[in-house]
Tab-separated table of C-alpha atoms and ligand atoms in Angstrom:
chain	number	residue	atom	x	y	z
A	19	UNK	CA	0.308	-7.081	-18.302
A	20	UNK	CA	-2.629	-6.198	-16.043
A	21	UNK	CA	-2.711	-9.740	-14.724
A	22	UNK	CA	1.088	-9.594	-14.259
A	23	UNK	CA	0.751	-6.462	-12.114
A	24	UNK	CA	-1.782	-8.197	-9.895
A	25	UNK	CA	0.505	-11.195	-9.565
A	26	UNK	CA	3.453	-9.029	-8.620
A	27	UNK	CA	1.413	-7.066	-6.044
A	28	UNK	CA	0.053	-10.271	-4.438
A	29	UNK	CA	3.510	-11.878	-4.309
A	30	UNK	CA	4.798	-8.811	-2.471
A	31	UNK	CA	1.867	-8.884	-0.041
A	32	UNK	CA	2.434	-12.600	0.734
A	33	UNK	CA	6.236	-12.237	0.808
A	34	UNK	CA	6.888	-14.684	-2.037
A	35	UNK	CA	9.080	-14.545	-5.079
A	36	UNK	CA	6.167	-15.027	-7.482
A	37	UNK	CA	2.467	-15.497	-7.798
A	38	UNK	CA	0.377	-17.123	-10.565
A	39	UNK	CA	-3.191	-16.014	-11.186
A	40	UNK	CA	-6.012	-18.208	-12.339
A	41	UNK	CA	-9.711	-17.990	-13.439
A	42	UNK	CA	-10.884	-19.018	-9.961
A	43	UNK	CA	-9.668	-20.423	-6.681
A	44	UNK	CA	-10.628	-23.912	-7.805
A	45	UNK	CA	-8.614	-23.490	-11.043
A	46	UNK	CA	-5.670	-22.454	-8.862
A	47	UNK	CA	-5.937	-25.549	-6.665
A	48	UNK	CA	-6.395	-27.739	-9.757
A	49	UNK	CA	-3.156	-26.463	-11.204
A	50	UNK	CA	-1.269	-27.179	-8.000
A	51	UNK	CA	-2.582	-30.743	-7.958
A	52	UNK	CA	-1.720	-31.227	-11.656
A	53	UNK	CA	1.794	-30.017	-11.114
A	54	UNK	CA	2.404	-32.464	-8.276
A	55	UNK	CA	0.535	-35.322	-10.020
A	56	UNK	CA	2.605	-34.714	-13.179
A	57	UNK	CA	5.725	-35.325	-11.067
A	58	UNK	CA	4.283	-38.705	-9.943
A	59	UNK	CA	3.415	-37.353	-6.485
A	60	UNK	CA	-0.276	-38.001	-6.449
A	61	UNK	CA	-0.804	-38.453	-2.681
A	62	UNK	CA	-2.088	-35.534	-0.700
A	63	UNK	CA	-2.327	-35.249	3.106
A	64	UNK	CA	-5.046	-32.872	4.157
A	65	UNK	CA	-6.672	-31.563	7.336
A	66	UNK	CA	-10.426	-31.002	7.526
A	67	UNK	CA	-12.346	-28.802	7.318
A	68	UNK	CA	-11.469	-27.315	3.943
A	69	UNK	CA	-13.775	-25.326	1.657
A	70	UNK	CA	-16.385	-27.802	0.404
A	71	UNK	CA	-15.280	-28.011	-3.219
A	72	UNK	CA	-11.620	-28.410	-2.253
A	73	UNK	CA	-12.670	-31.310	0.013
A	74	UNK	CA	-14.672	-32.776	-2.860
A	75	UNK	CA	-11.904	-32.362	-5.417
A	76	UNK	CA	-9.500	-34.300	-3.156
A	77	UNK	CA	-12.020	-36.862	-2.030
A	78	UNK	CA	-13.352	-37.622	-5.546
A	79	UNK	CA	-9.788	-38.053	-6.851
A	80	UNK	CA	-10.893	-36.474	-10.150
A	81	UNK	CA	-7.370	-35.337	-10.856
A	82	UNK	CA	-5.812	-38.667	-10.076
A	83	UNK	CA	-5.017	-37.637	-6.500
A	84	UNK	CA	-5.439	-39.851	-3.482
A	85	UNK	CA	-6.104	-38.093	-0.165
A	86	UNK	CA	-5.397	-39.103	3.420
A	87	UNK	CA	-7.396	-36.990	5.887
A	88	UNK	CA	-5.629	-36.460	9.228
A	89	UNK	CA	-5.625	-34.327	12.369
A	90	UNK	CA	-2.661	-31.919	12.449
A	91	UNK	CA	-0.903	-34.275	14.835
A	92	UNK	CA	-1.096	-37.087	12.245
A	93	UNK	CA	0.524	-35.304	9.339
A	94	UNK	CA	4.072	-36.589	9.778
A	95	UNK	CA	2.888	-40.222	10.035
A	96	UNK	CA	0.645	-39.927	6.957
A	97	UNK	CA	3.483	-38.780	4.608
A	98	UNK	CA	4.550	-41.418	2.097
A	99	UNK	CA	7.214	-41.478	-0.658
A	100	UNK	CA	4.603	-40.409	-3.166
A	101	UNK	CA	3.142	-37.563	-1.079
A	102	UNK	CA	3.270	-34.415	-3.173
A	103	UNK	CA	1.391	-31.944	-0.991
A	104	UNK	CA	0.041	-31.223	2.487
A	105	UNK	CA	-3.002	-28.987	2.411
A	106	UNK	CA	-4.577	-26.945	5.182
A	107	UNK	CA	-6.805	-23.917	5.713
A	108	UNK	CA	-6.410	-21.602	8.664
A	109	UNK	CA	-8.765	-20.161	9.695
A	110	UNK	CA	-10.748	-22.906	8.031
A	111	UNK	CA	-13.917	-22.645	5.994
A	112	UNK	CA	-16.499	-22.800	7.565
A	113	UNK	CA	-15.680	-23.408	11.228
A	114	UNK	CA	-12.856	-20.833	11.460
A	115	UNK	CA	-10.703	-23.490	13.191
A	116	UNK	CA	-7.088	-22.291	13.432
A	117	UNK	CA	-3.947	-24.288	13.058
A	118	UNK	CA	-0.435	-23.719	14.268
A	119	UNK	CA	1.009	-23.262	10.781
A	120	UNK	CA	4.640	-23.348	12.043
A	121	UNK	CA	4.053	-26.750	13.697
A	122	UNK	CA	2.226	-28.030	10.635
A	123	UNK	CA	5.057	-26.877	8.282
A	124	UNK	CA	7.529	-28.651	10.570
A	125	UNK	CA	5.504	-31.875	10.333
A	126	UNK	CA	5.666	-31.691	6.525
A	127	UNK	CA	9.398	-32.120	6.306
A	128	UNK	CA	10.395	-31.680	2.651
A	129	UNK	CA	6.836	-32.025	1.338
A	130	UNK	CA	5.415	-28.639	0.246
A	131	UNK	CA	2.716	-27.194	2.509
A	132	UNK	CA	-0.175	-25.462	0.782
A	133	UNK	CA	-1.995	-23.025	3.095
A	134	UNK	CA	-5.307	-21.608	1.828
A	135	UNK	CA	-5.127	-18.036	3.144
A	136	UNK	CA	-8.441	-16.921	1.659
A	137	UNK	CA	-10.006	-16.171	5.055
A	138	UNK	CA	-7.067	-14.398	6.752
A	139	UNK	CA	-5.749	-12.500	3.734
A	140	UNK	CA	-2.049	-11.303	3.861
A	141	UNK	CA	-3.303	-8.399	6.025
A	142	UNK	CA	-3.746	-10.770	9.036
A	143	UNK	CA	-1.449	-13.661	8.224
A	144	UNK	CA	1.434	-14.518	5.870
A	145	UNK	CA	1.787	-18.279	5.805
A	146	UNK	CA	5.144	-18.284	4.071
A	147	UNK	CA	6.615	-16.661	7.198
A	148	UNK	CA	5.492	-19.778	9.119
A	149	UNK	CA	6.961	-22.253	6.601
A	150	UNK	CA	4.274	-22.777	3.975
A	151	UNK	CA	5.693	-23.142	0.461
A	152	UNK	CA	2.432	-22.390	-1.417
A	153	UNK	CA	-0.275	-19.864	-0.466
A	154	UNK	CA	-3.662	-20.229	-2.187
A	155	UNK	CA	-6.367	-17.567	-2.448
A	156	UNK	CA	-9.809	-17.527	-3.832
A	157	UNK	CA	-9.403	-13.991	-5.077
A	158	UNK	CA	-13.157	-14.067	-5.576
A	159	UNK	CA	-13.407	-13.255	-1.895
A	160	UNK	CA	-11.460	-10.563	0.017
A	161	UNK	CA	-8.843	-9.775	-2.617
A	162	UNK	CA	-11.547	-8.630	-5.094
A	163	UNK	CA	-13.624	-7.583	-2.186
A	164	UNK	CA	-16.830	-6.347	-3.924
A	165	UNK	CA	-18.487	-9.605	-4.927
A	166	UNK	CA	-18.116	-8.777	-8.590
A	167	UNK	CA	-15.122	-10.755	-9.816
A	168	UNK	CA	-13.829	-14.311	-9.790
A	169	UNK	CA	-10.232	-15.358	-9.613
A	170	UNK	CA	-7.634	-17.425	-7.866
A	171	UNK	CA	-3.998	-17.068	-7.163
A	172	UNK	CA	-1.034	-19.105	-5.844
A	173	UNK	CA	1.801	-17.261	-4.244
A	174	UNK	CA	5.038	-19.321	-4.230
A	175	UNK	CA	8.709	-19.456	-5.232
A	176	UNK	CA	9.635	-18.896	-8.895
A	177	UNK	CA	10.500	-22.602	-9.533
A	178	UNK	CA	6.959	-23.724	-8.559
A	179	UNK	CA	5.397	-20.683	-10.352
A	180	UNK	CA	7.090	-21.770	-13.630
A	181	UNK	CA	5.373	-25.157	-13.408
A	182	UNK	CA	2.052	-23.527	-12.529
A	183	UNK	CA	2.228	-21.282	-15.611
A	184	UNK	CA	2.851	-24.382	-17.796
A	185	UNK	CA	-0.289	-26.017	-16.427
A	186	UNK	CA	-2.264	-22.775	-16.823
A	187	UNK	CA	-1.076	-22.474	-20.416
A	188	UNK	CA	-2.040	-26.067	-21.165
A	189	UNK	CA	-5.446	-26.148	-19.376
A	190	UNK	CA	-6.829	-22.663	-20.012
A	191	UNK	CA	-7.737	-21.604	-16.473
A	192	UNK	CA	-6.489	-18.063	-17.192
A	193	UNK	CA	-7.518	-14.907	-15.367
A	194	UNK	CA	-9.390	-12.484	-17.583
A	195	UNK	CA	-7.621	-9.093	-17.903
A	196	UNK	CA	-10.685	-7.247	-16.702
A	197	UNK	CA	-10.685	-9.507	-13.602
A	198	UNK	CA	-6.958	-8.714	-13.196
A	199	UNK	CA	-7.861	-5.009	-13.225
A	200	UNK	CA	-10.566	-5.407	-10.666
A	201	UNK	CA	-8.388	-7.543	-8.408
A	202	UNK	CA	-5.553	-5.041	-8.567
A	203	UNK	CA	-7.939	-2.261	-7.703
A	204	UNK	CA	-9.307	-4.376	-4.870
A	205	UNK	CA	-5.855	-4.775	-3.411
A	206	UNK	CA	-5.550	-1.015	-2.968
A	207	UNK	CA	-8.270	-1.037	-0.311
A	208	UNK	CA	-7.592	-4.522	1.097
A	209	UNK	CA	-6.053	-3.529	4.459
A	210	UNK	CA	-8.718	-0.836	5.077
A	211	UNK	CA	-11.597	-3.193	4.196
A	212	UNK	CA	-10.201	-6.104	6.215
A	213	UNK	CA	-9.549	-3.995	9.313
A	214	UNK	CA	-12.967	-2.356	9.244
A	215	UNK	CA	-14.867	-5.585	8.621
A	216	UNK	CA	-12.765	-7.344	11.293
A	217	UNK	CA	-13.674	-4.671	13.866
A	218	UNK	CA	-17.367	-5.134	13.154
A	219	UNK	CA	-17.042	-8.912	13.071
A	220	UNK	CA	-15.287	-8.965	16.472
A	221	UNK	CA	-18.066	-6.821	17.957
A	222	UNK	CA	-20.785	-9.061	16.490
A	223	UNK	CA	-18.964	-12.213	17.692
A	224	UNK	CA	-18.814	-10.735	21.214
A	225	UNK	CA	-22.519	-9.871	21.197
A	226	UNK	CA	-23.462	-13.280	19.775
A	227	UNK	CA	-21.421	-15.111	22.382
A	228	UNK	CA	-23.404	-13.339	25.167
A	229	UNK	CA	-26.748	-14.129	23.490
A	230	UNK	CA	-28.902	-16.983	24.870
A	231	UNK	CA	-30.290	-17.619	21.365
A	232	UNK	CA	-26.796	-18.628	20.261
A	233	UNK	CA	-25.278	-21.938	21.388
A	234	UNK	CA	-21.715	-21.369	20.242
A	235	UNK	CA	-19.599	-18.756	18.450
A	236	UNK	CA	-16.462	-19.373	16.463
A	237	UNK	CA	-14.185	-16.385	15.939
A	238	UNK	CA	-10.471	-16.713	15.190
A	239	UNK	CA	-7.723	-15.403	17.520
A	240	UNK	CA	-6.148	-13.585	14.567
A	241	UNK	CA	-9.496	-11.831	13.899
A	242	UNK	CA	-10.945	-11.325	10.470
A	243	UNK	CA	-14.272	-10.590	8.891
A	244	UNK	CA	-15.764	-14.081	9.252
A	245	UNK	CA	-17.964	-15.206	12.165
A	246	UNK	CA	-19.480	-18.689	12.515
A	247	UNK	CA	-22.158	-19.409	15.082
A	248	UNK	CA	-24.487	-22.236	16.068
A	249	UNK	CA	-28.058	-21.287	16.770
A	250	UNK	CA	-30.229	-22.743	19.563
A	251	UNK	CA	-33.223	-22.648	17.236
A	252	UNK	CA	-33.541	-23.385	13.562
A	253	UNK	CA	-30.635	-21.870	11.608
A	254	UNK	CA	-32.805	-21.712	8.419
A	255	UNK	CA	-35.112	-19.336	10.270
A	256	UNK	CA	-32.247	-16.839	10.620
A	257	UNK	CA	-31.403	-17.166	6.912
A	258	UNK	CA	-35.066	-16.670	6.028
A	259	UNK	CA	-35.531	-13.523	8.094
A	260	UNK	CA	-32.333	-11.425	7.642
A	261	UNK	CA	-32.959	-8.222	5.717
A	262	UNK	CA	-29.769	-6.253	5.572
A	263	UNK	CA	-27.476	-9.282	5.487
A	264	UNK	CA	-27.831	-11.151	2.187
A	265	UNK	CA	-28.458	-14.915	2.334
A	266	UNK	CA	-25.873	-16.050	-0.192
A	267	UNK	CA	-22.851	-18.201	-0.639
A	268	UNK	CA	-19.411	-16.577	-1.157
A	269	UNK	CA	-17.793	-14.174	1.224
A	270	UNK	CA	-15.340	-11.311	1.562
A	271	UNK	CA	-17.528	-8.634	-0.082
A	272	UNK	CA	-18.433	-5.139	1.099
A	273	UNK	CA	-21.897	-6.625	1.646
A	274	UNK	CA	-22.486	-8.915	4.554
A	275	UNK	CA	-23.485	-12.455	3.471
A	276	UNK	CA	-24.811	-15.370	5.507
A	277	UNK	CA	-25.171	-19.050	4.570
A	278	UNK	CA	-25.772	-22.436	6.085
A	279	UNK	CA	-22.687	-24.565	5.319
A	280	UNK	CA	-24.341	-27.948	5.804
A	281	UNK	CA	-26.828	-27.253	3.050
A	282	UNK	CA	-24.792	-24.949	0.735
A	283	UNK	CA	-20.989	-24.524	0.845
A	284	UNK	CA	-20.290	-27.923	2.423
A	285	UNK	CA	-23.316	-29.872	1.199
A	286	UNK	CA	-21.020	-31.755	-1.204
A	287	UNK	CA	-19.081	-33.158	1.792
A	288	UNK	CA	-20.373	-36.428	3.261
A	289	UNK	CA	-22.548	-35.629	6.319
A	290	UNK	CA	-20.439	-37.842	8.668
A	291	UNK	CA	-17.162	-36.234	7.423
A	292	UNK	CA	-18.756	-32.843	7.809
A	293	UNK	CA	-19.835	-33.468	11.352
A	294	UNK	CA	-16.553	-35.045	12.431
A	295	UNK	CA	-14.856	-31.898	11.096
A	296	UNK	CA	-17.005	-29.753	13.379
A	297	UNK	CA	-19.516	-28.497	10.808
A	298	UNK	CA	-22.690	-28.764	12.837
A	299	UNK	CA	-26.104	-28.711	11.126
A	300	UNK	CA	-26.845	-25.695	13.346
A	301	UNK	CA	-23.837	-23.744	12.073
A	302	UNK	CA	-24.216	-20.444	10.165
A	303	UNK	CA	-21.310	-18.695	8.490
A	304	UNK	CA	-21.472	-14.930	8.393
A	305	UNK	CA	-19.172	-12.817	6.186
A	306	UNK	CA	-19.186	-9.271	7.683
A	307	UNK	CA	-19.064	-6.427	5.190
A	308	UNK	CA	-18.764	-2.679	5.581
A	309	UNK	CA	-22.309	-1.828	6.810
A	310	UNK	CA	-22.602	0.006	10.133
A	311	UNK	CA	-22.148	-2.519	13.006
A	312	UNK	CA	-25.316	-1.340	14.748
A	313	UNK	CA	-27.360	-1.946	11.590
A	314	UNK	CA	-25.898	-5.404	11.282
A	315	UNK	CA	-26.627	-6.224	14.936
A	316	UNK	CA	-30.197	-4.920	14.615
A	317	UNK	CA	-30.693	-7.239	11.678
A	318	UNK	CA	-29.193	-10.311	13.364
A	319	UNK	CA	-31.089	-9.509	16.566
A	320	UNK	CA	-34.447	-9.530	14.750
A	321	UNK	CA	-33.526	-12.528	12.718
A	322	UNK	CA	-32.608	-14.605	15.784
A	323	UNK	CA	-36.146	-14.206	16.971
A	324	UNK	CA	-37.581	-14.528	20.440
A	325	UNK	CA	-35.452	-16.232	23.124
A	326	UNK	CA	-36.562	-19.776	23.722
A	327	UNK	CA	-36.612	-20.806	20.107
A	328	UNK	CA	-39.865	-19.261	18.934
A	329	UNK	CA	-39.675	-16.492	16.328
A	330	UNK	CA	-42.519	-14.402	17.636
A	331	UNK	CA	-43.678	-14.146	14.050
A	332	UNK	CA	-46.328	-15.944	12.106
A	333	UNK	CA	-44.385	-18.389	9.955
A	334	UNK	CA	-46.750	-19.493	7.285
A	335	UNK	CA	-44.157	-19.410	4.523
A	336	UNK	CA	-42.258	-22.657	3.922
A	337	UNK	CA	-38.478	-22.644	4.353
A	338	UNK	CA	-36.631	-21.789	1.202
A	339	UNK	CA	-34.867	-24.911	0.125
A	340	UNK	CA	-31.314	-24.032	-1.091
A	341	UNK	CA	-30.416	-25.410	-4.500
B	403	PLP	C1	-14.347	-19.942	-2.227
B	403	PLP	C2	-13.134	-20.649	-1.759
B	403	PLP	C3	-12.305	-21.369	-2.638
B	403	PLP	C4	-12.676	-21.557	-4.069
B	403	PLP	O1	-12.572	-20.414	-4.779
B	403	PLP	P1	-13.389	-20.006	-6.072
B	403	PLP	O2	-12.796	-18.703	-6.514
B	403	PLP	O3	-14.826	-19.887	-5.644
B	403	PLP	O4	-13.179	-21.065	-7.100
B	403	PLP	C5	-11.199	-21.967	-2.068
B	403	PLP	N1	-10.860	-21.869	-0.763
B	403	PLP	C6	-11.650	-21.155	0.093
B	403	PLP	C7	-11.233	-21.120	1.529
B	403	PLP	C8	-12.788	-20.521	-0.364
B	403	PLP	O5	-13.538	-19.859	0.485
């Protein structure tokens, strides 16, 4: 019943009839692909970038899917009789690229559009209002919000939800009741957390975009707690020298986290596919938490080092190599 209460709450937030919760975001995506594959609709049309493991799951075809990667303008032409799903993220992980969801949904025709809404949360964007049929969340991120729970959820109509529950029953990717409790409690503060973190993120994005040590800043028009930026110097040096911000994968926590997508979250994606999707080797992805914005800026400012690329510090330690 605790998981059921979380599902009902999330469905109301996303404006859907139902929602089905899973053990993780990847378990949720797996269930969607199995539902469509089970109906003989194994072909997926997808737009890069997506979260690295979502990209990998589609590219590897481990669930019997075949993927066609396209630009948004190429969606309609890529759809075949066996296309079961169109998949997008907006803002996308890790570049924060935004799509016109209404135009994308229109290009899909009768094929269901799955929008990964992990980055925006229903506080900033409700994809169903723009024509998406399925809304995916890694609940591990903003919905839980404290970096202490893993979960996933698909918000959709009841007909699709019924099929998702059958796959969940058969494959075991269930959400633990304690995780359901933590996620439900997370939802109570979701709007307050997202608005506070977004205000800080917008301020940091503005300061970074005026900074000569930063080559490029990516911050979505709809706002949000995520900032991506390309350094002029070595991005690993920033990761190595932050003190308040935690160098770690994941996002959406009360604690600010920073990571280097090319070597962590999107390492699994082929380097050429990564680069053509706009994931530069200089890109850093920052998830802004609830620390004071001046403290966060002071930390980023010292971590970016001296203008001109040098760090102004003795750097005898070797770079930490991410696993
Ligand atoms: C993390 C993430 C996922 C996968 O979720 P898990 O809960 O880690 O399995 C899917 N999509 C996006 C956008 C993510 O950031």
